[in-house]
mmCIF file of C-alpha atoms in Angstrom:
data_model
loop_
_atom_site.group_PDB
_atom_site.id
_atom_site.type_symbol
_atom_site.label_atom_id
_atom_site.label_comp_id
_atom_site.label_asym_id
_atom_site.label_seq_id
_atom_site.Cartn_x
_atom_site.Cartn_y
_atom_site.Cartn_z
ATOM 1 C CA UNK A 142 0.000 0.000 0.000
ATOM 2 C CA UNK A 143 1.079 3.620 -0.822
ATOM 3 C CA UNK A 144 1.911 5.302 2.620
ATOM 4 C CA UNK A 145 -0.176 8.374 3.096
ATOM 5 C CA UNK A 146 1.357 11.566 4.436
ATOM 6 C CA UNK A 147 -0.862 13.628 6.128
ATOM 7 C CA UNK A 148 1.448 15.809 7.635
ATOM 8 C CA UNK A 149 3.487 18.835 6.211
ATOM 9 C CA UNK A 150 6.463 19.889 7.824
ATOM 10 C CA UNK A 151 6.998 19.368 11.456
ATOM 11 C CA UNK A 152 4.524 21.721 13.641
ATOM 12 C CA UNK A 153 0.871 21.385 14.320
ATOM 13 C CA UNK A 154 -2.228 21.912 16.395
ATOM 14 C CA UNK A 155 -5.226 20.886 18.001
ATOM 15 C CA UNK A 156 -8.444 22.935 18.015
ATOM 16 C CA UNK A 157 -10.411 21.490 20.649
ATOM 17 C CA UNK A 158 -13.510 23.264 21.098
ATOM 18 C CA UNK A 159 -15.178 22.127 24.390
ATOM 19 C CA UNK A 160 -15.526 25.969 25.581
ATOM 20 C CA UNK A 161 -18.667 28.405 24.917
ATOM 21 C CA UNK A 162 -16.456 31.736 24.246
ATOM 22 C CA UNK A 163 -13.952 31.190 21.593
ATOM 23 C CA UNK A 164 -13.660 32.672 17.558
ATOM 24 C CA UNK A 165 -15.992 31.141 15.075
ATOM 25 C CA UNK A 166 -14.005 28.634 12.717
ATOM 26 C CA UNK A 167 -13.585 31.392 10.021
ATOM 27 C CA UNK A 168 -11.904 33.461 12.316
ATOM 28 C CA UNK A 169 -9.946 30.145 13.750
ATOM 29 C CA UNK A 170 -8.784 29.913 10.078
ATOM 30 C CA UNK A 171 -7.846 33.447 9.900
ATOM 31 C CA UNK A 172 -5.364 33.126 12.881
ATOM 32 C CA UNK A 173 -4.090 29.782 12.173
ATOM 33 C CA UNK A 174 -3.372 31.022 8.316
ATOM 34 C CA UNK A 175 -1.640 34.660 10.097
ATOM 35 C CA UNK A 176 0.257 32.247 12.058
ATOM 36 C CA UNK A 177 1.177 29.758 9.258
ATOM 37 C CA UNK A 178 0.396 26.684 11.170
ATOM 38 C CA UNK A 179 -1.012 24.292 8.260
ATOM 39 C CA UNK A 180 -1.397 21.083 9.851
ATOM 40 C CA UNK A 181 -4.418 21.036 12.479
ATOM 41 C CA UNK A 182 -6.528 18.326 14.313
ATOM 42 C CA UNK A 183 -10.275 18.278 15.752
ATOM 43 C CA UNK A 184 -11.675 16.270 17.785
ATOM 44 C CA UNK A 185 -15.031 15.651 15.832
ATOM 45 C CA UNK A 186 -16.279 16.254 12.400
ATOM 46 C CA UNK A 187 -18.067 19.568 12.972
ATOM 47 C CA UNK A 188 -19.551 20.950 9.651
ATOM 48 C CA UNK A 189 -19.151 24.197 10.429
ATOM 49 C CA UNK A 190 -15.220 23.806 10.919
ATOM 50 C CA UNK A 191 -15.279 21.369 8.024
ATOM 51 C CA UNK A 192 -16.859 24.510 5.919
ATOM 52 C CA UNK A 193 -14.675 26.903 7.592
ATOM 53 C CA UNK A 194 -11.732 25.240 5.943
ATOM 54 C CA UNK A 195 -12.979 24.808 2.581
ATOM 55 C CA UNK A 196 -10.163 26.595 0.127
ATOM 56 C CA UNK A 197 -7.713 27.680 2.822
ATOM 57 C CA UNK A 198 -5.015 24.786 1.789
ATOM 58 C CA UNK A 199 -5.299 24.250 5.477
ATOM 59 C CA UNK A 200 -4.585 20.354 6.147
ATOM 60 C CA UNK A 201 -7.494 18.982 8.565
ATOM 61 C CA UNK A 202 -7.242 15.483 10.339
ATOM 62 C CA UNK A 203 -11.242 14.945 12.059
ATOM 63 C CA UNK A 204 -12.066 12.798 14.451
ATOM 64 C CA UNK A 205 -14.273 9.867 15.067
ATOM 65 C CA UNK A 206 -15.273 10.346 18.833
ATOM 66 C CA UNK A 207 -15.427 7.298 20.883
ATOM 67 C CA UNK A 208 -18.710 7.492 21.572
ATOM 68 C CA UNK A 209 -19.224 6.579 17.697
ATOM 69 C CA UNK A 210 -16.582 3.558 17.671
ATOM 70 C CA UNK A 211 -19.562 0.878 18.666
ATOM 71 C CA UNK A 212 -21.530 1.518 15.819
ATOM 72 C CA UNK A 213 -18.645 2.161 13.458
ATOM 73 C CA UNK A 214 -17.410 -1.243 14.140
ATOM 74 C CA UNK A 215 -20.578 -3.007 14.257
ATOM 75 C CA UNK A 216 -21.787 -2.024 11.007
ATOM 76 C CA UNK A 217 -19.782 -1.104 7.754
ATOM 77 C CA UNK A 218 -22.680 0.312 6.264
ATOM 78 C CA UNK A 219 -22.521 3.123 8.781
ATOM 79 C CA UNK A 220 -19.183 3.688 8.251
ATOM 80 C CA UNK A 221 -19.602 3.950 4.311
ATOM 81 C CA UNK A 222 -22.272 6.519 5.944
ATOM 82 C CA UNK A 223 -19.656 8.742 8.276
ATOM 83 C CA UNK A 224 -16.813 8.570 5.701
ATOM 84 C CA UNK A 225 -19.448 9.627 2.814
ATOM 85 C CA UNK A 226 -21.103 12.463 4.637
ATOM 86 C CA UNK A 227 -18.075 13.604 6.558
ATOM 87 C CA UNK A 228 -15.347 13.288 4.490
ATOM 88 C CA UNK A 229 -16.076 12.535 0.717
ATOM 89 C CA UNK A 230 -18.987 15.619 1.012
ATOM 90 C CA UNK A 231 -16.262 18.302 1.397
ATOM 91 C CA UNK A 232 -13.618 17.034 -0.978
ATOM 92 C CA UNK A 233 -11.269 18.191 -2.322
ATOM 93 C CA UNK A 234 -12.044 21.766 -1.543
ATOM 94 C CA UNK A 235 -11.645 21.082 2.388
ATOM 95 C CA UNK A 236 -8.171 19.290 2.654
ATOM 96 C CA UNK A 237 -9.190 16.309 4.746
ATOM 97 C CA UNK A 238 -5.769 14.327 5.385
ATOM 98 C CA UNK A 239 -6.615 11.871 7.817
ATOM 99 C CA UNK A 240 -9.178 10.679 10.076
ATOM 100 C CA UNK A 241 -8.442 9.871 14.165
ATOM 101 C CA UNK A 242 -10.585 6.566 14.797
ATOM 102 C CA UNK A 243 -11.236 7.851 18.515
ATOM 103 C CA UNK A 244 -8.588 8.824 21.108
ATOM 104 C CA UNK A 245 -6.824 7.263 24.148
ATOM 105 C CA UNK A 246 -9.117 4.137 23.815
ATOM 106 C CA UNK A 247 -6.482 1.983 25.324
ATOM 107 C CA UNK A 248 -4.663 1.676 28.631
ATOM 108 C CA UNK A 249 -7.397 3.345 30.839
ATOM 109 C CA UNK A 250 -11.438 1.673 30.635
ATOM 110 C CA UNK A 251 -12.064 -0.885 28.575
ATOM 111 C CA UNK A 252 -15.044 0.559 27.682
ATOM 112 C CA UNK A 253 -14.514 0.983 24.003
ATOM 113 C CA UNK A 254 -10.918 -1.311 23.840
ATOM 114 C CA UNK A 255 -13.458 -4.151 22.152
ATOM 115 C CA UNK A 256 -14.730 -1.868 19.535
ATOM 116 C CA UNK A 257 -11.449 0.042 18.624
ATOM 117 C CA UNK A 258 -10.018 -2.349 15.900
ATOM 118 C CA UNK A 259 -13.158 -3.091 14.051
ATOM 119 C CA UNK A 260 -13.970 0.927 13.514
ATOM 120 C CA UNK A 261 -10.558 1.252 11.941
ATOM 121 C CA UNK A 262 -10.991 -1.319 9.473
ATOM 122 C CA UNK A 263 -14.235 -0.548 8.801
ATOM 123 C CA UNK A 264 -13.732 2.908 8.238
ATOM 124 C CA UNK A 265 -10.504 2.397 6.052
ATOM 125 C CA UNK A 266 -12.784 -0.225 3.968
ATOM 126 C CA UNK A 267 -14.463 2.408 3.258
ATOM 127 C CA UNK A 268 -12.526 4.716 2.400
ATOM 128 C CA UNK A 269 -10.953 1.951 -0.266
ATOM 129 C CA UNK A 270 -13.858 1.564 -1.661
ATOM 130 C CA UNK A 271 -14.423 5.489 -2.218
ATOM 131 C CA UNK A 272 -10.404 5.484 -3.485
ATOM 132 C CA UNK A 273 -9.833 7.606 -0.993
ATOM 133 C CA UNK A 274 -7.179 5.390 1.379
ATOM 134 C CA UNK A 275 -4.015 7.576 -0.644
ATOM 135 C CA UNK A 276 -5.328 10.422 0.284
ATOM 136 C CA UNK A 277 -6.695 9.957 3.615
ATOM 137 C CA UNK A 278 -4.581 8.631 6.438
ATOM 138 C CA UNK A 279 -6.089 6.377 9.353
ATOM 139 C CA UNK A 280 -4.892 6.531 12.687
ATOM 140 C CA UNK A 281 -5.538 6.699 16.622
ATOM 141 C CA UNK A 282 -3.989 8.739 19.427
ATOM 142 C CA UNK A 283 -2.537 6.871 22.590
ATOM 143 C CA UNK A 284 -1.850 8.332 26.220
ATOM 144 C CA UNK A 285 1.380 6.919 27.659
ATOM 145 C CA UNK A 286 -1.387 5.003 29.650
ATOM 146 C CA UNK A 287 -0.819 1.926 27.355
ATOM 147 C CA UNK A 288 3.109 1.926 28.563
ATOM 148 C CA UNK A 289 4.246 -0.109 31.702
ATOM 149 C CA UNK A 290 7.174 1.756 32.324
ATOM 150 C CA UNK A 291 8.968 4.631 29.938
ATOM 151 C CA UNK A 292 11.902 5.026 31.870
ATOM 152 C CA UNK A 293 14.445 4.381 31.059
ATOM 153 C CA UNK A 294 12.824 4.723 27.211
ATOM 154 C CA UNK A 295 14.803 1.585 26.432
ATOM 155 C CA UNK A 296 12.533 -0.412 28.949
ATOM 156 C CA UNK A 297 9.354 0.234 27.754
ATOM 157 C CA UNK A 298 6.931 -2.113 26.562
ATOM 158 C CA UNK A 299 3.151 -2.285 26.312
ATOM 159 C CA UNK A 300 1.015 -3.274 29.193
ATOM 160 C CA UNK A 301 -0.213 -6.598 29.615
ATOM 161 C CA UNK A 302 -3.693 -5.760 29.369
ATOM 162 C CA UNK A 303 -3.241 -3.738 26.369
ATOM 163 C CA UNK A 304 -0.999 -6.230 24.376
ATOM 164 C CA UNK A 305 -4.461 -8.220 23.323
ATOM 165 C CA UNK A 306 -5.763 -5.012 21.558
ATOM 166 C CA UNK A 307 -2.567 -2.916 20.486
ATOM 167 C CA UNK A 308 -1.045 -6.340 18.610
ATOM 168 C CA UNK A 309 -3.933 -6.471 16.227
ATOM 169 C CA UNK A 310 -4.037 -2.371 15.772
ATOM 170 C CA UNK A 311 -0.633 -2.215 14.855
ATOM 171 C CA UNK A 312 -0.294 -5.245 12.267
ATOM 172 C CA UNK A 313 -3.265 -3.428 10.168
ATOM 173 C CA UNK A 314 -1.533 -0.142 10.957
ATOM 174 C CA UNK A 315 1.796 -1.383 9.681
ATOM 175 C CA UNK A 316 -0.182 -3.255 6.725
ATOM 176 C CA UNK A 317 -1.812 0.509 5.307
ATOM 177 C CA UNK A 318 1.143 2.597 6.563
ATOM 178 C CA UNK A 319 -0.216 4.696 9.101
ATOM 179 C CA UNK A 320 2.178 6.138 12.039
ATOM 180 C CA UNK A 321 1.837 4.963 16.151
ATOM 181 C CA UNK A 322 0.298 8.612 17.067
ATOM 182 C CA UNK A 323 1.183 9.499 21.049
ATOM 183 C CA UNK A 324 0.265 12.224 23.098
ATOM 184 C CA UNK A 325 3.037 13.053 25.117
ATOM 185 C CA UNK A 326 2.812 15.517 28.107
ATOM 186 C CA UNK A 327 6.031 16.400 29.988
ATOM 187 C CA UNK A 328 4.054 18.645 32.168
ATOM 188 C CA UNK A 329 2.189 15.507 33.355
ATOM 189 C CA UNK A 330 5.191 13.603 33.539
ATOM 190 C CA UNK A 331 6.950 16.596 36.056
ATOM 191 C CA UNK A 332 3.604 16.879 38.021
ATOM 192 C CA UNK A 333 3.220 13.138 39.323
ATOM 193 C CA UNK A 334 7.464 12.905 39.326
ATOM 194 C CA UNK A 335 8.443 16.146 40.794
ATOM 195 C CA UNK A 336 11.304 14.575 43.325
ATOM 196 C CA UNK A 337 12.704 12.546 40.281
ATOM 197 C CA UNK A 338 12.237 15.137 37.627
ATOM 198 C CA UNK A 339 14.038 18.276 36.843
ATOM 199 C CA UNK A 340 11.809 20.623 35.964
ATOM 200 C CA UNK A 341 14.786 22.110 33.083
ATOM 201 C CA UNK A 342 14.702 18.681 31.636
ATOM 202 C CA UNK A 343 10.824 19.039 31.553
ATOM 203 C CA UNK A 344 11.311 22.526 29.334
ATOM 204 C CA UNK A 345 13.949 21.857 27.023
ATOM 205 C CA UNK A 346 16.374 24.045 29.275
ATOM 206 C CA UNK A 347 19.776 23.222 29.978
ATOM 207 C CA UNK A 348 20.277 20.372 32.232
ATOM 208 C CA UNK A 349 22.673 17.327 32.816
ATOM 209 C CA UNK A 350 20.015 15.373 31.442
ATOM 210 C CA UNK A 351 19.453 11.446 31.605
ATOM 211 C CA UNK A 352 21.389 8.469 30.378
ATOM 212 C CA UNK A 353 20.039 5.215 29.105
ATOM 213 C CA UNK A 354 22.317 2.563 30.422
ATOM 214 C CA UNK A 355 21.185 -0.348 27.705
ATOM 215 C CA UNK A 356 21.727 2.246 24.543
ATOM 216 C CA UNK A 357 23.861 4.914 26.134
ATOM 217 C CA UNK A 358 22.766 7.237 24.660
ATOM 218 C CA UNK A 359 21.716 10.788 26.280
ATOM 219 C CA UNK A 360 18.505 12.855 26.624
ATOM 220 C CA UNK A 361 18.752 16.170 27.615
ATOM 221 C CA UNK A 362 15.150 16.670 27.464
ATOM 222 C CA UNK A 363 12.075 14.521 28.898
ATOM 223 C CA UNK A 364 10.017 14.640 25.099
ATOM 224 C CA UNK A 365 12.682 13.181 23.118
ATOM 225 C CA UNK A 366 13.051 10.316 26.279
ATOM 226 C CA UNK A 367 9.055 10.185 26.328
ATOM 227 C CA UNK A 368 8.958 9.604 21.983
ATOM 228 C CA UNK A 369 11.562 7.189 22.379
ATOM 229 C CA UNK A 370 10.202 4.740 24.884
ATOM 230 C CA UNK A 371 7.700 4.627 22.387
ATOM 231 C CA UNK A 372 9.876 3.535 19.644
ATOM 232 C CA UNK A 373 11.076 0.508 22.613
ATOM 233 C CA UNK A 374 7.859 -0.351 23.224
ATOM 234 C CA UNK A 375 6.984 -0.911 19.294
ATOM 235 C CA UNK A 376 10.490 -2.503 18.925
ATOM 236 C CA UNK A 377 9.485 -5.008 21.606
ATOM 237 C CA UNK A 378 5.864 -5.897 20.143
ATOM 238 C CA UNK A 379 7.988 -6.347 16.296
ATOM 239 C CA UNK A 380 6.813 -3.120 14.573
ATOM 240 C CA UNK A 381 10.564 -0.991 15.142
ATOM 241 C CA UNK A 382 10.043 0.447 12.005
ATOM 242 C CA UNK A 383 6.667 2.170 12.436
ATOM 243 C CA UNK A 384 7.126 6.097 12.624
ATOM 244 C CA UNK A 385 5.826 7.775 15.893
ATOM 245 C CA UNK A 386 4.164 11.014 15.503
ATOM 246 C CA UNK A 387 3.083 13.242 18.319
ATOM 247 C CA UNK A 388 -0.207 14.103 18.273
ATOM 248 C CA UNK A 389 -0.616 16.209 21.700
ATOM 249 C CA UNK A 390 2.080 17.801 23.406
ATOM 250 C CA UNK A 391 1.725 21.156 25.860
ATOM 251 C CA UNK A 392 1.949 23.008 29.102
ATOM 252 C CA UNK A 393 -0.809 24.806 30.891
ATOM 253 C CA UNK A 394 -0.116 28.275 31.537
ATOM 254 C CA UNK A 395 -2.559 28.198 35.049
ATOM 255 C CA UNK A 396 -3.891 25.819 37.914
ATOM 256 C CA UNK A 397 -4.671 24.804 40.895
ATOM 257 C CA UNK A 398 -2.840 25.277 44.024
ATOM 258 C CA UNK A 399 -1.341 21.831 43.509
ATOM 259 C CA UNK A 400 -0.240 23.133 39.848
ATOM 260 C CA UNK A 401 2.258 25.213 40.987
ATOM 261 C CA UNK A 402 4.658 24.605 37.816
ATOM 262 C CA UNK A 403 0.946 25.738 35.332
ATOM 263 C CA UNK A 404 2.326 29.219 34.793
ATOM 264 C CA UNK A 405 2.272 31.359 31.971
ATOM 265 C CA UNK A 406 6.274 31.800 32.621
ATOM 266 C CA UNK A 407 6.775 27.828 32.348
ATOM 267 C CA UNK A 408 3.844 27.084 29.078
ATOM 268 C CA UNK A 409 5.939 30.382 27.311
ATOM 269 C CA UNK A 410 9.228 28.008 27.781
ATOM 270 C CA UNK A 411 8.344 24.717 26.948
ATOM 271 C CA UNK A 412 6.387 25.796 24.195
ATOM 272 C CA UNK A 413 8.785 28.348 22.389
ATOM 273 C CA UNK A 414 11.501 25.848 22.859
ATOM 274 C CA UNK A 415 9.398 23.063 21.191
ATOM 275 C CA UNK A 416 8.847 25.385 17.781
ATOM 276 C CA UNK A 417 13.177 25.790 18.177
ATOM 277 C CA UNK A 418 13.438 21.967 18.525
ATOM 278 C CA UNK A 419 11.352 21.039 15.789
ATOM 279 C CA UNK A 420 12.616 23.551 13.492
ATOM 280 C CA UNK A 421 16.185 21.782 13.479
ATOM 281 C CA UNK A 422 14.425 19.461 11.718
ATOM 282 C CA UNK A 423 15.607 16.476 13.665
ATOM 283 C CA UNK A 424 15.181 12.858 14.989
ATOM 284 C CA UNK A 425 15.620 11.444 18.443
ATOM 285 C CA UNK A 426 18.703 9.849 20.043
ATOM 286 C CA UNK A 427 16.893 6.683 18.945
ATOM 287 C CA UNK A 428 15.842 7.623 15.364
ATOM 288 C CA UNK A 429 18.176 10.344 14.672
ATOM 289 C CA UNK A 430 16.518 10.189 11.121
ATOM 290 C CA UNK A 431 12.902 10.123 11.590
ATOM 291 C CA UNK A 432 12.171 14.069 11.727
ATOM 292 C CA UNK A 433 9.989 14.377 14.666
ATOM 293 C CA UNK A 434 6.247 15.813 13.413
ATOM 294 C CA UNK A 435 4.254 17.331 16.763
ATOM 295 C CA UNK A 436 0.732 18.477 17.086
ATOM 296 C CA UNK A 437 0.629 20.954 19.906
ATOM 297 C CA UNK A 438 -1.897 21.343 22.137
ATOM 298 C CA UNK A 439 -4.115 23.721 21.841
ATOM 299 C CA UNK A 440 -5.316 26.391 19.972
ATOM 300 C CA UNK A 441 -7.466 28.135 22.843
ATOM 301 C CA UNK A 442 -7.848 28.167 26.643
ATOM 302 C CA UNK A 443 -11.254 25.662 26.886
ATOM 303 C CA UNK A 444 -13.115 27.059 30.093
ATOM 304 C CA UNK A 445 -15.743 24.105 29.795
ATOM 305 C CA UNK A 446 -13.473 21.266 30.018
ATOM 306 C CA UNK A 447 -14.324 18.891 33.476
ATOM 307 C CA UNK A 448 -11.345 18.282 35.949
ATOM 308 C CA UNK A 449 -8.402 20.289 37.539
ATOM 309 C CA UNK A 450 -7.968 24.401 36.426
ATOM 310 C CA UNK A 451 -4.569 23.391 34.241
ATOM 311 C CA UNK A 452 -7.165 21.523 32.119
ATOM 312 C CA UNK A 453 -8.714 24.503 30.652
ATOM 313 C CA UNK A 454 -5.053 26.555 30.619
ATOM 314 C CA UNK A 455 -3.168 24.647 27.623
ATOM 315 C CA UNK A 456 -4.353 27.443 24.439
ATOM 316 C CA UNK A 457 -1.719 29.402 23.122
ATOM 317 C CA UNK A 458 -4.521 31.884 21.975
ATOM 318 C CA UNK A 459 -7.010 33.499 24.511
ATOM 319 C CA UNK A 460 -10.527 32.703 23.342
ATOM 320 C CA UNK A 461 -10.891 36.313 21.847
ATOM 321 C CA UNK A 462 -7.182 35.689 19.738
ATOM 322 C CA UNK A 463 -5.204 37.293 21.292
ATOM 323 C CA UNK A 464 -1.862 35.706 22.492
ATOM 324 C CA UNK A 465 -1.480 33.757 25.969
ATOM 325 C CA UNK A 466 2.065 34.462 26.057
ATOM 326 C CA UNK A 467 3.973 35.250 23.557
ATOM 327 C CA UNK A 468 6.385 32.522 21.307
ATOM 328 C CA UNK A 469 6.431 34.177 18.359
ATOM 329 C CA UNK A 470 2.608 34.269 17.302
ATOM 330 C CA UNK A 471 0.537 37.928 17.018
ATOM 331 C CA UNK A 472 -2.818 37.423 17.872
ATOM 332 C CA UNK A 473 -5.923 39.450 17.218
ATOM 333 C CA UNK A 474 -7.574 42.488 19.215
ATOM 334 C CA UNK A 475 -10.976 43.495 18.939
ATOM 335 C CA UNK A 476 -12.008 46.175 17.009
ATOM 336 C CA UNK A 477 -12.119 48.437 19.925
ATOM 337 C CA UNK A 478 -8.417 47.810 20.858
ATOM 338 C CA UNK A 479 -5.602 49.426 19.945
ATOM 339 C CA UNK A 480 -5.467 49.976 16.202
ATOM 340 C CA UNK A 481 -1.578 49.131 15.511
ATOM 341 C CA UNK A 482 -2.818 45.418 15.681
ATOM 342 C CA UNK A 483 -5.579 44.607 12.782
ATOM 343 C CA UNK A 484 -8.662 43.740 13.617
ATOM 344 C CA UNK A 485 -10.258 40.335 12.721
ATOM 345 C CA UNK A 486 -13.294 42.435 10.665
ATOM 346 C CA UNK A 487 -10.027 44.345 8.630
ATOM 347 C CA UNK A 488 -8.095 41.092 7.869
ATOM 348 C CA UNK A 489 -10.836 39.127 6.814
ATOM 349 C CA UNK A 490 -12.321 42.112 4.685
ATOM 350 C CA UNK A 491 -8.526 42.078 2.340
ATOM 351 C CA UNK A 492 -8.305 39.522 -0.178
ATOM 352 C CA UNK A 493 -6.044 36.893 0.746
ATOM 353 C CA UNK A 494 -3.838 37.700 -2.360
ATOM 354 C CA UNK A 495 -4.043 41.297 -1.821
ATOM 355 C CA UNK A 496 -3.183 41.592 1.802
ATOM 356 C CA UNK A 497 -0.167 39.231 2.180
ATOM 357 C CA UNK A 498 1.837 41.677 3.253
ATOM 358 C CA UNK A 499 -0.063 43.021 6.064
ATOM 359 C CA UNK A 500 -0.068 39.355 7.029
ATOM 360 C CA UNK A 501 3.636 39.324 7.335
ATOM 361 C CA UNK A 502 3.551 42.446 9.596
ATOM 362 C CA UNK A 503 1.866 40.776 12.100
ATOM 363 C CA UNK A 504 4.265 37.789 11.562
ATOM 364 C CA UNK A 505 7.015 38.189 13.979
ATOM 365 C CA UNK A 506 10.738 38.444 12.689
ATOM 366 C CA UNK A 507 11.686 35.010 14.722
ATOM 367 C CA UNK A 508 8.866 33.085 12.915
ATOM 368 C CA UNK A 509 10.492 29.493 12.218
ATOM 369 C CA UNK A 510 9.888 27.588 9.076
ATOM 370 C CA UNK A 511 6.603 25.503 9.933
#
């Protein structure tokens, strides 16, 4: 099969939308395009995003929530149905590049585990069958919930309990092509490790770093340690050579009193030294080779997300646009604000072809090629 390559360059981002005060999706287009980010990933398959995106060369990965997966897998009729009415309908004009069969099924419930396997073949099936499978890339996001241990990244292997569903997954996986997708949180990591973990090592700052005794080789930051325990853990179930992307990586910027490292200081720091890292264009100590492709996460600040305050504090935009802290993205002000920032209503009004050099003045001089 011809491997499908739904991702250009190295940077991305999620737009998760679980908040009741953020832009409307042509506005979320209009920053994203101001920013040059082109690779982005939702959660859902929301028409209005999915029309939002139509003709902005914008490259769009939707999701197939879990709460879908039962009926996905059960049937293949209904997912001829999904992939007709939510991909094939907005073709080619909204640049659908892959499709997330739901997300961190595995490792925590097994209430969907059963149902995982079944909605990714049916849904790539389909997608044959509409000759769409070399243009649209299947795949599914795990949480370092399905690891036993990641450190030292040499160690890790799959749990036991997830072994019986992640065997299958990645055989079909490595039979179409598509990459082992991870979402990979330092942050987390330093919050349930803080006596083990330096905090520099968490933020891409210098440190002395960590040493794996079996491969000597030497991290000095907890990512490139988290993506390549990964690699061990595929290496041990036989698939070595399947790429690992990473599909979620942030820092919140705010939390609870138990949150102290969710600051604004520490989310500006790990995330402006991610956009340095990945523009090096690089590998890992493991795969030196494999340029590492990230999806950041997220877009906004989501103030109706359930759980602790650093849940709703990952968005590198406000919900109005403007900038949570500042790595090298201009948001937007209001009309009302100061006028030596454009206003969403004046950008949108300009032809894209006519006003590409307004766009660039709101690009800052340290942007990094995305």
């Amino acid at each position: 099969s011809v491997t499908v390559q739904a991702f250009t360059g190295t940077y991305g981002i999620n737009y998760g939308r679980i908040a009741n005060n953020i832009l409307s999706p042509d506005d979320v287009v209009t920053l994203l395009r101001a920013a040059k980010i082109k690779n982005v990933r939702i959660y859902d398959f929301d028409q209005s995003v999915l029309k939002a995106f139509s003709g902005t060369g914008l490259e769009l990965v939707v999701g197939l929530p879990n709460e879908n997966l039962r009926d996905v897998s059960a049937n293949a009729d209904h997912a001829m149905n999904w992939v007709k009415d939510n991909v094939l309908a907005y073709l080619p004009d909204t640049h659908i590049r892959g499709i997330a069969i739901g997300n961190e099924v595995l490792g925590s419930s097994d209430e969907f585990s059963g149902f995982l396997l079944g909605a990714v073949k049916n849904v790539y099936n389909a997608l044959d069958k509409l000759k769409l499978s070399h243009l649209v890339q299947i795949t599914t996001a795990h949480s370092q919930a399905v690891f036993a241990d990641s450190f030292p990244p040499s160690s890790c292997v799959f749990k036991d309990n997830v072994v019986q569903y992640m065997k299958p997954l990645l055989e079909f996986f490595s039979q179409i092509g598509s990459p082992f997708c991870l979402n990979a949180y330092p942050f987390l990591a330093y919050m349930s490790n803080k006596d083990q973990i330096d905090i520099n090592y968490a933020l891409f700052l210098p440190t002395k770093g960590a040493d794996d005794p079996k491969t000597k080789l030497h991290y000095d930051n907890l990512l490139d340690a988290q993506i390549d325990a990964a690699y061990a853990a595929l290496e041990d179930a036989g698939y070595g050579k399947m790429e690992v992307i990473v599909t979620e990586t942030g820092w919140a910027s705010h939390g609870d009193e138990n949150e102290a490292a969710a600051t604004a200081n520490n989310a500006r720091t790990y995330n402006y030294n991610l956009r340095k890292r990945l523009a090096k264009m690089k590998g890992t100590p493991l795969r030196p080779k494999s340029v590492l492709k990230v999806y950041v996460f997220a877009i906004f600040n989501e103030n109706l997300k359930p759980g602790p305050t650093s849940e709703r504090n990952f968005g590198l935009f406000k919900p109005d646009g403007s900038i949570s802290y500042d790595i090298g993205f201009h948001g937007f002000k209001s009309s009302s604000a100061d006028s030596s920032l454009l206003s969403l209503k004046e950008i949108r009004a300009s032809s894209w072809s006519g006003s590409y050099s307004i766009i660039l003045t709101m690009a800052t001089a340290l942007l990094l090629v995305l």
